[in-house]
mmCIF file of C-alpha atoms in Angstrom:
data_model
loop_
_atom_site.group_PDB
_atom_site.id
_atom_site.type_symbol
_atom_site.label_atom_id
_atom_site.label_comp_id
_atom_site.label_asym_id
_atom_site.label_seq_id
_atom_site.Cartn_x
_atom_site.Cartn_y
_atom_site.Cartn_z
ATOM 1 C CA UNK I 1 212.552 27.033 18.958
ATOM 2 C CA UNK I 2 213.514 30.655 19.675
ATOM 3 C CA UNK I 3 211.799 32.675 22.361
ATOM 4 C CA UNK I 4 210.470 34.960 19.627
ATOM 5 C CA UNK I 5 208.847 32.067 17.804
ATOM 6 C CA UNK I 6 207.358 30.699 21.019
ATOM 7 C CA UNK I 7 205.918 34.100 21.862
ATOM 8 C CA UNK I 8 204.566 34.521 18.336
ATOM 9 C CA UNK I 9 202.924 31.078 18.477
ATOM 10 C CA UNK I 10 201.301 31.856 21.833
ATOM 11 C CA UNK I 11 199.992 35.160 20.488
ATOM 12 C CA UNK I 12 198.600 33.457 17.381
ATOM 13 C CA UNK I 13 196.806 30.839 19.462
ATOM 14 C CA UNK I 14 195.431 33.521 21.775
ATOM 15 C CA UNK I 15 194.201 35.534 18.806
ATOM 16 C CA UNK I 16 192.501 32.466 17.314
ATOM 17 C CA UNK I 17 190.872 31.618 20.671
ATOM 18 C CA UNK I 18 189.659 35.176 21.035
ATOM 19 C CA UNK I 19 188.090 35.041 17.573
ATOM 20 C CA UNK I 20 186.259 31.825 18.438
ATOM 21 C CA UNK I 21 185.172 33.270 21.783
ATOM 22 C CA UNK I 22 183.484 36.155 20.024
ATOM 23 C CA UNK I 23 180.530 33.904 19.198
ATOM 24 C CA UNK I 24 178.155 33.721 22.124
ATOM 25 C CA UNK I 25 177.071 30.321 23.415
ATOM 26 C CA UNK I 26 173.531 31.684 23.690
ATOM 27 C CA UNK I 27 171.152 30.266 21.078
ATOM 28 C CA UNK I 28 170.634 32.383 18.012
ATOM 29 C CA UNK I 29 166.892 32.620 17.389
ATOM 30 C CA UNK I 30 165.704 32.125 13.807
ATOM 31 C CA UNK I 31 162.083 32.943 12.987
ATOM 32 C CA UNK I 32 159.713 30.470 11.367
ATOM 33 C CA UNK I 33 156.636 31.525 9.383
ATOM 34 C CA UNK I 34 153.819 29.724 7.630
ATOM 35 C CA UNK I 35 154.972 28.811 4.130
ATOM 36 C CA UNK I 36 157.123 25.909 3.014
ATOM 37 C CA UNK I 37 159.928 27.840 1.327
ATOM 38 C CA UNK I 38 160.599 29.939 4.416
ATOM 39 C CA UNK I 39 160.692 26.835 6.610
ATOM 40 C CA UNK I 40 163.273 25.374 4.238
ATOM 41 C CA UNK I 41 165.537 28.418 4.063
ATOM 42 C CA UNK I 42 165.393 28.866 7.828
ATOM 43 C CA UNK I 43 166.186 25.260 8.686
ATOM 44 C CA UNK I 44 168.903 25.185 6.061
ATOM 45 C CA UNK I 45 170.524 28.223 7.663
ATOM 46 C CA UNK I 46 170.070 26.712 11.109
ATOM 47 C CA UNK I 47 171.777 23.470 10.069
ATOM 48 C CA UNK I 48 174.701 25.415 8.647
ATOM 49 C CA UNK I 49 175.071 27.440 11.854
ATOM 50 C CA UNK I 50 175.019 24.247 13.921
ATOM 51 C CA UNK I 51 177.757 22.846 11.667
ATOM 52 C CA UNK I 52 179.750 25.940 12.681
ATOM 53 C CA UNK I 53 179.291 25.007 16.347
ATOM 54 C CA UNK I 54 176.607 27.553 17.168
ATOM 55 C CA UNK I 55 173.449 26.926 19.174
ATOM 56 C CA UNK I 56 170.217 27.513 17.257
ATOM 57 C CA UNK I 57 166.619 27.974 18.388
ATOM 58 C CA UNK I 58 163.635 28.151 16.046
ATOM 59 C CA UNK I 59 160.810 30.521 17.036
ATOM 60 C CA UNK I 60 157.394 30.670 15.371
ATOM 61 C CA UNK I 61 156.666 34.309 14.594
ATOM 62 C CA UNK I 62 154.235 36.444 12.639
ATOM 63 C CA UNK I 63 155.717 37.561 9.315
ATOM 64 C CA UNK I 64 155.222 41.299 9.867
ATOM 65 C CA UNK I 65 154.843 41.523 13.650
ATOM 66 C CA UNK I 66 158.206 39.760 14.085
ATOM 67 C CA UNK I 67 159.961 43.106 13.673
ATOM 68 C CA UNK I 68 159.016 44.074 17.230
ATOM 69 C CA UNK I 69 161.094 41.135 18.458
ATOM 70 C CA UNK I 70 163.929 41.825 16.028
ATOM 71 C CA UNK I 71 164.125 45.434 17.186
ATOM 72 C CA UNK I 72 164.461 44.431 20.856
ATOM 73 C CA UNK I 73 166.824 41.522 20.236
ATOM 74 C CA UNK I 74 164.324 38.926 21.456
ATOM 75 C CA UNK I 75 164.487 37.494 17.924
ATOM 76 C CA UNK I 76 167.664 37.461 15.892
ATOM 77 C CA UNK I 77 167.385 36.448 12.227
ATOM 78 C CA UNK I 78 164.557 36.286 9.674
ATOM 79 C CA UNK I 79 165.567 34.544 6.467
ATOM 80 C CA UNK I 80 162.839 35.789 4.110
ATOM 81 C CA UNK I 81 161.439 39.283 3.803
ATOM 82 C CA UNK I 82 159.761 39.621 0.446
ATOM 83 C CA UNK I 83 160.053 42.879 -1.476
ATOM 84 C CA UNK I 84 156.490 42.221 -2.615
ATOM 85 C CA UNK I 85 154.891 42.334 0.833
ATOM 86 C CA UNK I 86 157.441 43.108 3.536
ATOM 87 C CA UNK I 87 159.353 46.125 2.286
ATOM 88 C CA UNK I 88 157.464 48.769 4.268
ATOM 89 C CA UNK I 89 157.791 46.868 7.549
ATOM 90 C CA UNK I 90 161.444 46.127 6.855
ATOM 91 C CA UNK I 91 162.278 49.753 6.049
ATOM 92 C CA UNK I 92 160.508 50.987 9.187
ATOM 93 C CA UNK I 93 162.492 48.510 11.303
ATOM 94 C CA UNK I 94 165.877 49.269 9.747
ATOM 95 C CA UNK I 95 165.215 52.994 10.178
ATOM 96 C CA UNK I 96 165.303 52.459 13.957
ATOM 97 C CA UNK I 97 168.908 51.263 13.724
ATOM 98 C CA UNK I 98 168.009 48.128 15.680
ATOM 99 C CA UNK I 99 167.452 45.931 12.616
ATOM 100 C CA UNK I 100 169.774 45.486 9.646
ATOM 101 C CA UNK I 101 169.174 44.275 6.111
ATOM 102 C CA UNK I 102 171.709 41.459 5.611
ATOM 103 C CA UNK I 103 171.270 41.450 1.846
ATOM 104 C CA UNK I 104 169.407 39.425 -0.771
ATOM 105 C CA UNK I 105 168.864 35.674 -0.583
ATOM 106 C CA UNK I 106 169.462 35.247 -4.311
ATOM 107 C CA UNK I 107 165.792 34.455 -4.910
ATOM 108 C CA UNK I 108 163.579 36.821 -6.877
ATOM 109 C CA UNK I 109 160.067 37.349 -5.585
ATOM 110 C CA UNK I 110 156.846 37.589 -7.521
ATOM 111 C CA UNK I 111 153.448 37.640 -5.838
ATOM 112 C CA UNK I 112 150.297 38.623 -7.643
ATOM 113 C CA UNK I 113 146.767 37.627 -8.555
ATOM 114 C CA UNK I 114 146.900 34.465 -10.676
ATOM 115 C CA UNK I 115 144.385 32.431 -12.663
ATOM 116 C CA UNK I 116 144.567 29.158 -14.656
ATOM 117 C CA UNK I 117 144.592 29.631 -18.419
ATOM 118 C CA UNK I 118 141.140 28.122 -18.908
ATOM 119 C CA UNK I 119 139.657 31.192 -17.193
ATOM 120 C CA UNK I 120 140.719 33.426 -20.102
ATOM 121 C CA UNK I 121 137.878 31.974 -22.178
ATOM 122 C CA UNK I 122 135.430 33.043 -19.486
ATOM 123 C CA UNK I 123 136.999 36.458 -18.942
ATOM 124 C CA UNK I 124 138.189 37.883 -22.280
ATOM 125 C CA UNK I 125 140.717 40.646 -21.897
ATOM 126 C CA UNK I 126 142.894 38.969 -19.289
ATOM 127 C CA UNK I 127 145.643 39.360 -18.215
ATOM 128 C CA UNK I 128 144.827 43.095 -18.309
ATOM 129 C CA UNK I 129 143.374 43.944 -14.887
ATOM 130 C CA UNK I 130 140.630 46.090 -16.439
ATOM 131 C CA UNK I 131 138.949 42.919 -17.696
ATOM 132 C CA UNK I 132 138.096 42.180 -14.053
ATOM 133 C CA UNK I 133 135.912 45.289 -13.903
ATOM 134 C CA UNK I 134 133.440 43.801 -16.375
ATOM 135 C CA UNK I 135 130.346 42.389 -14.597
ATOM 136 C CA UNK I 136 130.420 39.237 -16.750
ATOM 137 C CA UNK I 137 134.041 38.645 -15.838
ATOM 138 C CA UNK I 138 133.431 39.179 -12.135
ATOM 139 C CA UNK I 139 130.542 36.730 -12.336
ATOM 140 C CA UNK I 140 132.798 34.198 -14.065
ATOM 141 C CA UNK I 141 135.029 34.268 -10.971
ATOM 142 C CA UNK I 142 132.134 34.311 -8.512
ATOM 143 C CA UNK I 143 130.993 31.654 -6.077
ATOM 144 C CA UNK I 144 127.609 31.128 -4.477
ATOM 145 C CA UNK I 145 128.827 33.164 -1.482
ATOM 146 C CA UNK I 146 130.085 36.162 -3.482
ATOM 147 C CA UNK I 147 127.874 36.350 -6.607
ATOM 148 C CA UNK I 148 127.467 38.555 -8.504
ATOM 149 C CA UNK I 149 130.845 39.742 -7.290
ATOM 150 C CA UNK I 150 133.940 37.770 -8.153
ATOM 151 C CA UNK I 151 135.958 35.953 -5.511
ATOM 152 C CA UNK I 152 139.655 36.563 -5.001
ATOM 153 C CA UNK I 153 141.387 34.131 -2.650
ATOM 154 C CA UNK I 154 144.155 36.006 -0.856
ATOM 155 C CA UNK I 155 146.909 34.669 1.339
ATOM 156 C CA UNK I 156 146.677 34.521 5.128
ATOM 157 C CA UNK I 157 146.009 37.952 6.623
ATOM 158 C CA UNK I 158 149.444 37.945 8.278
ATOM 159 C CA UNK I 159 151.124 38.107 4.859
ATOM 160 C CA UNK I 160 149.965 41.675 4.222
ATOM 161 C CA UNK I 161 149.828 42.480 0.513
ATOM 162 C CA UNK I 162 147.074 45.153 0.553
ATOM 163 C CA UNK I 163 144.634 43.132 -1.565
ATOM 164 C CA UNK I 164 141.558 44.510 0.209
ATOM 165 C CA UNK I 165 142.846 48.031 -0.356
ATOM 166 C CA UNK I 166 143.662 47.238 -4.004
ATOM 167 C CA UNK I 167 140.120 46.058 -4.695
ATOM 168 C CA UNK I 168 138.677 49.251 -3.214
ATOM 169 C CA UNK I 169 141.165 51.608 -4.879
ATOM 170 C CA UNK I 170 140.673 50.063 -8.338
ATOM 171 C CA UNK I 171 136.901 49.705 -7.831
ATOM 172 C CA UNK I 172 136.929 45.996 -8.636
ATOM 173 C CA UNK I 173 133.652 44.070 -8.221
ATOM 174 C CA UNK I 174 135.373 41.387 -6.137
ATOM 175 C CA UNK I 175 135.347 40.145 -2.579
ATOM 176 C CA UNK I 176 138.658 39.241 -0.968
ATOM 177 C CA UNK I 177 138.558 35.992 0.985
ATOM 178 C CA UNK I 178 141.714 35.176 2.935
ATOM 179 C CA UNK I 179 142.947 31.606 3.119
ATOM 180 C CA UNK I 180 143.751 30.497 6.641
ATOM 181 C CA UNK I 181 147.070 28.890 5.748
ATOM 182 C CA UNK I 182 149.510 28.469 2.883
ATOM 183 C CA UNK I 183 148.436 24.815 2.589
ATOM 184 C CA UNK I 184 144.755 25.743 2.377
ATOM 185 C CA UNK I 185 145.492 28.307 -0.345
ATOM 186 C CA UNK I 186 147.120 25.793 -2.661
ATOM 187 C CA UNK I 187 144.797 22.929 -1.778
ATOM 188 C CA UNK I 188 141.972 25.078 -3.096
ATOM 189 C CA UNK I 189 143.945 25.826 -6.252
ATOM 190 C CA UNK I 190 144.521 22.128 -6.927
ATOM 191 C CA UNK I 191 140.876 21.294 -6.303
ATOM 192 C CA UNK I 192 139.673 24.056 -8.628
ATOM 193 C CA UNK I 193 142.013 23.055 -11.446
ATOM 194 C CA UNK I 194 140.975 19.415 -11.248
ATOM 195 C CA UNK I 195 137.355 20.539 -11.765
ATOM 196 C CA UNK I 196 138.144 23.470 -14.063
ATOM 197 C CA UNK I 197 136.256 25.563 -11.541
ATOM 198 C CA UNK I 198 136.659 29.347 -11.361
ATOM 199 C CA UNK I 199 139.599 30.450 -9.252
ATOM 200 C CA UNK I 200 141.577 33.666 -8.895
ATOM 201 C CA UNK I 201 144.113 33.672 -6.093
ATOM 202 C CA UNK I 202 147.413 34.812 -4.654
ATOM 203 C CA UNK I 203 150.249 32.798 -6.191
ATOM 204 C CA UNK I 204 153.888 33.458 -5.523
ATOM 205 C CA UNK I 205 157.238 32.423 -6.915
ATOM 206 C CA UNK I 206 159.508 30.685 -6.152
ATOM 207 C CA UNK I 207 156.860 27.982 -5.762
ATOM 208 C CA UNK I 208 155.750 24.817 -7.509
ATOM 209 C CA UNK I 209 152.294 26.099 -8.514
ATOM 210 C CA UNK I 210 153.216 28.397 -11.445
ATOM 211 C CA UNK I 211 155.581 25.709 -12.736
ATOM 212 C CA UNK I 212 153.073 22.872 -12.451
ATOM 213 C CA UNK I 213 149.992 24.614 -13.809
ATOM 214 C CA UNK I 214 149.366 26.642 -16.942
ATOM 215 C CA UNK I 215 148.251 30.094 -15.916
ATOM 216 C CA UNK I 216 149.029 33.803 -15.796
ATOM 217 C CA UNK I 217 149.375 36.648 -13.349
ATOM 218 C CA UNK I 218 146.999 39.583 -13.677
ATOM 219 C CA UNK I 219 148.753 42.669 -15.049
ATOM 220 C CA UNK I 220 147.892 45.612 -12.805
ATOM 221 C CA UNK I 221 149.211 49.164 -13.166
ATOM 222 C CA UNK I 222 152.924 48.959 -12.443
ATOM 223 C CA UNK I 223 153.953 49.389 -8.833
ATOM 224 C CA UNK I 224 155.839 52.446 -7.668
ATOM 225 C CA UNK I 225 156.607 53.476 -4.095
ATOM 226 C CA UNK I 226 154.307 56.494 -4.533
ATOM 227 C CA UNK I 227 151.388 54.189 -5.302
ATOM 228 C CA UNK I 228 151.541 52.871 -1.743
ATOM 229 C CA UNK I 229 152.255 56.182 -0.020
ATOM 230 C CA UNK I 230 150.602 58.963 -2.047
ATOM 231 C CA UNK I 231 146.850 58.708 -2.681
ATOM 232 C CA UNK I 232 147.132 61.357 -5.394
ATOM 233 C CA UNK I 233 149.368 59.081 -7.458
ATOM 234 C CA UNK I 234 147.694 56.925 -10.082
ATOM 235 C CA UNK I 235 144.198 56.643 -11.451
ATOM 236 C CA UNK I 236 142.410 56.985 -8.109
ATOM 237 C CA UNK I 237 143.291 60.413 -6.775
ATOM 238 C CA UNK I 238 141.772 59.652 -3.376
ATOM 239 C CA UNK I 239 143.264 56.264 -2.497
ATOM 240 C CA UNK I 240 146.626 54.535 -2.371
ATOM 241 C CA UNK I 241 147.271 50.964 -3.590
ATOM 242 C CA UNK I 242 145.778 51.535 -7.039
ATOM 243 C CA UNK I 243 148.539 49.432 -8.614
ATOM 244 C CA UNK I 244 149.994 45.939 -8.551
ATOM 245 C CA UNK I 245 152.437 44.504 -6.056
ATOM 246 C CA UNK I 246 156.163 45.190 -6.257
ATOM 247 C CA UNK I 247 158.462 42.500 -7.641
ATOM 248 C CA UNK I 248 162.054 42.038 -6.563
ATOM 249 C CA UNK I 249 164.385 40.599 -3.979
ATOM 250 C CA UNK I 250 163.780 38.348 -1.030
ATOM 251 C CA UNK I 251 165.881 39.785 1.792
ATOM 252 C CA UNK I 252 167.505 38.517 4.991
ATOM 253 C CA UNK I 253 167.189 40.685 8.092
ATOM 254 C CA UNK I 254 168.671 40.528 11.562
ATOM 255 C CA UNK I 255 168.779 42.210 14.934
ATOM 256 C CA UNK I 256 171.593 44.746 14.775
ATOM 257 C CA UNK I 257 173.397 43.043 17.680
ATOM 258 C CA UNK I 258 173.931 39.772 15.807
ATOM 259 C CA UNK I 259 177.158 40.922 14.147
ATOM 260 C CA UNK I 260 178.839 41.552 17.509
ATOM 261 C CA UNK I 261 177.324 38.671 19.461
ATOM 262 C CA UNK I 262 177.532 35.982 16.746
ATOM 263 C CA UNK I 263 179.950 37.206 14.049
ATOM 264 C CA UNK I 264 180.186 33.746 12.500
ATOM 265 C CA UNK I 265 176.407 33.567 12.191
ATOM 266 C CA UNK I 266 176.177 37.053 10.743
ATOM 267 C CA UNK I 267 178.797 36.240 8.094
ATOM 268 C CA UNK I 268 176.997 33.007 7.223
ATOM 269 C CA UNK I 269 173.618 34.724 6.867
ATOM 270 C CA UNK I 270 175.263 37.400 4.744
ATOM 271 C CA UNK I 271 176.863 34.757 2.488
ATOM 272 C CA UNK I 272 173.712 32.627 2.159
ATOM 273 C CA UNK I 273 172.372 32.510 -1.372
ATOM 274 C CA UNK I 274 170.089 30.149 -3.235
ATOM 275 C CA UNK I 275 168.343 30.251 -6.609
ATOM 276 C CA UNK I 276 164.642 30.233 -7.443
ATOM 277 C CA UNK I 277 165.148 26.934 -9.275
ATOM 278 C CA UNK I 278 166.778 25.221 -6.302
ATOM 279 C CA UNK I 279 164.158 26.534 -3.907
ATOM 280 C CA UNK I 280 161.295 25.624 -6.231
ATOM 281 C CA UNK I 281 162.631 22.078 -6.484
ATOM 282 C CA UNK I 282 162.813 21.735 -2.685
ATOM 283 C CA UNK I 283 159.312 23.139 -2.188
ATOM 284 C CA UNK I 284 158.060 20.628 -4.757
ATOM 285 C CA UNK I 285 159.673 17.773 -2.839
ATOM 286 C CA UNK I 286 157.861 18.813 0.336
ATOM 287 C CA UNK I 287 154.476 19.959 -0.941
ATOM 288 C CA UNK I 288 153.956 17.541 -3.816
ATOM 289 C CA UNK I 289 156.183 14.549 -3.140
ATOM 290 C CA UNK I 290 155.519 14.258 0.582
ATOM 291 C CA UNK I 291 159.062 14.583 1.877
ATOM 292 C CA UNK I 292 159.711 16.269 5.203
ATOM 293 C CA UNK I 293 161.490 19.607 5.437
ATOM 294 C CA UNK I 294 164.172 17.816 7.477
ATOM 295 C CA UNK I 295 164.853 15.318 4.700
ATOM 296 C CA UNK I 296 164.836 17.891 1.922
ATOM 297 C CA UNK I 297 167.253 20.131 3.796
ATOM 298 C CA UNK I 298 169.507 17.161 4.578
ATOM 299 C CA UNK I 299 169.548 16.184 0.890
ATOM 300 C CA UNK I 300 170.480 19.722 -0.144
ATOM 301 C CA UNK I 301 173.207 19.929 2.497
ATOM 302 C CA UNK I 302 174.702 16.642 1.319
ATOM 303 C CA UNK I 303 174.629 17.620 -2.358
ATOM 304 C CA UNK I 304 175.935 21.161 -1.810
ATOM 305 C CA UNK I 305 178.587 20.764 0.858
ATOM 306 C CA UNK I 306 181.149 22.746 -1.144
ATOM 307 C CA UNK I 307 178.698 25.669 -1.231
ATOM 308 C CA UNK I 308 177.523 25.953 2.362
ATOM 309 C CA UNK I 309 180.950 25.327 3.860
ATOM 310 C CA UNK I 310 182.150 28.550 2.266
ATOM 311 C CA UNK I 311 179.490 30.399 4.272
ATOM 312 C CA UNK I 312 181.154 29.469 7.573
ATOM 313 C CA UNK I 313 184.844 29.360 6.560
#
């Protein structure tokens, strides 16, 4: 072998080693929240990063308050920021320059007030939100604790969503009761449907609930950014949030230092994509069929090896 070829080979090996060395041996911290889909996407990403030889640590974090940790670099990657509830917090964090939006997950988010179809007989005019203003309709959704006002079961307070503000801005005769957990929210839905009891609650997609049960989302005035920021916008000239929730992407976000410290991880998070159908099927396996998140993620990894390997190659 010529001296030139030997030198070229040594340089190539050195370059390759340098590229590998770019990824820190420190654990990359992925945030965990309190709903099944996010636990799945996060563990799936973590398993892929471990396949790439990276160290991963999972950290339980508040959905909105996590941005304080992402801005300082104490947390590194959050796999699900929903356009419907997290956009304001995400935009404020990215505006600092310390957090970056790593692009969409491929899933499309919808979160809104939802009711089973049998409630339409008790509240004529649905899905138009104005039907909820009728005293008879509010009473149809009431419970002993809220009567004569209707009861709306919101998600955990940490999810945001501005439901309390929406009720006030649209002058709805409803009380907002927040479920303590994701599991409690949907346990109440299942119980109500089995009894054909009144229920109006926060339902989101991708999720098994709107696929399993026959129902509809309430149709509020269409969201615009001004609705959330300008009280003068919309039908209530004195209050913001007089509209429905935004629909759209589910985003991935990261501490801005991830790309330099763990370039392989950053590229993998950027490449990650999954469909609503695939995610809905995995959530169903966990929430309805009793499988563990570990097993569901392992099954997906085994069946989709050709997909996830492209994220790290």
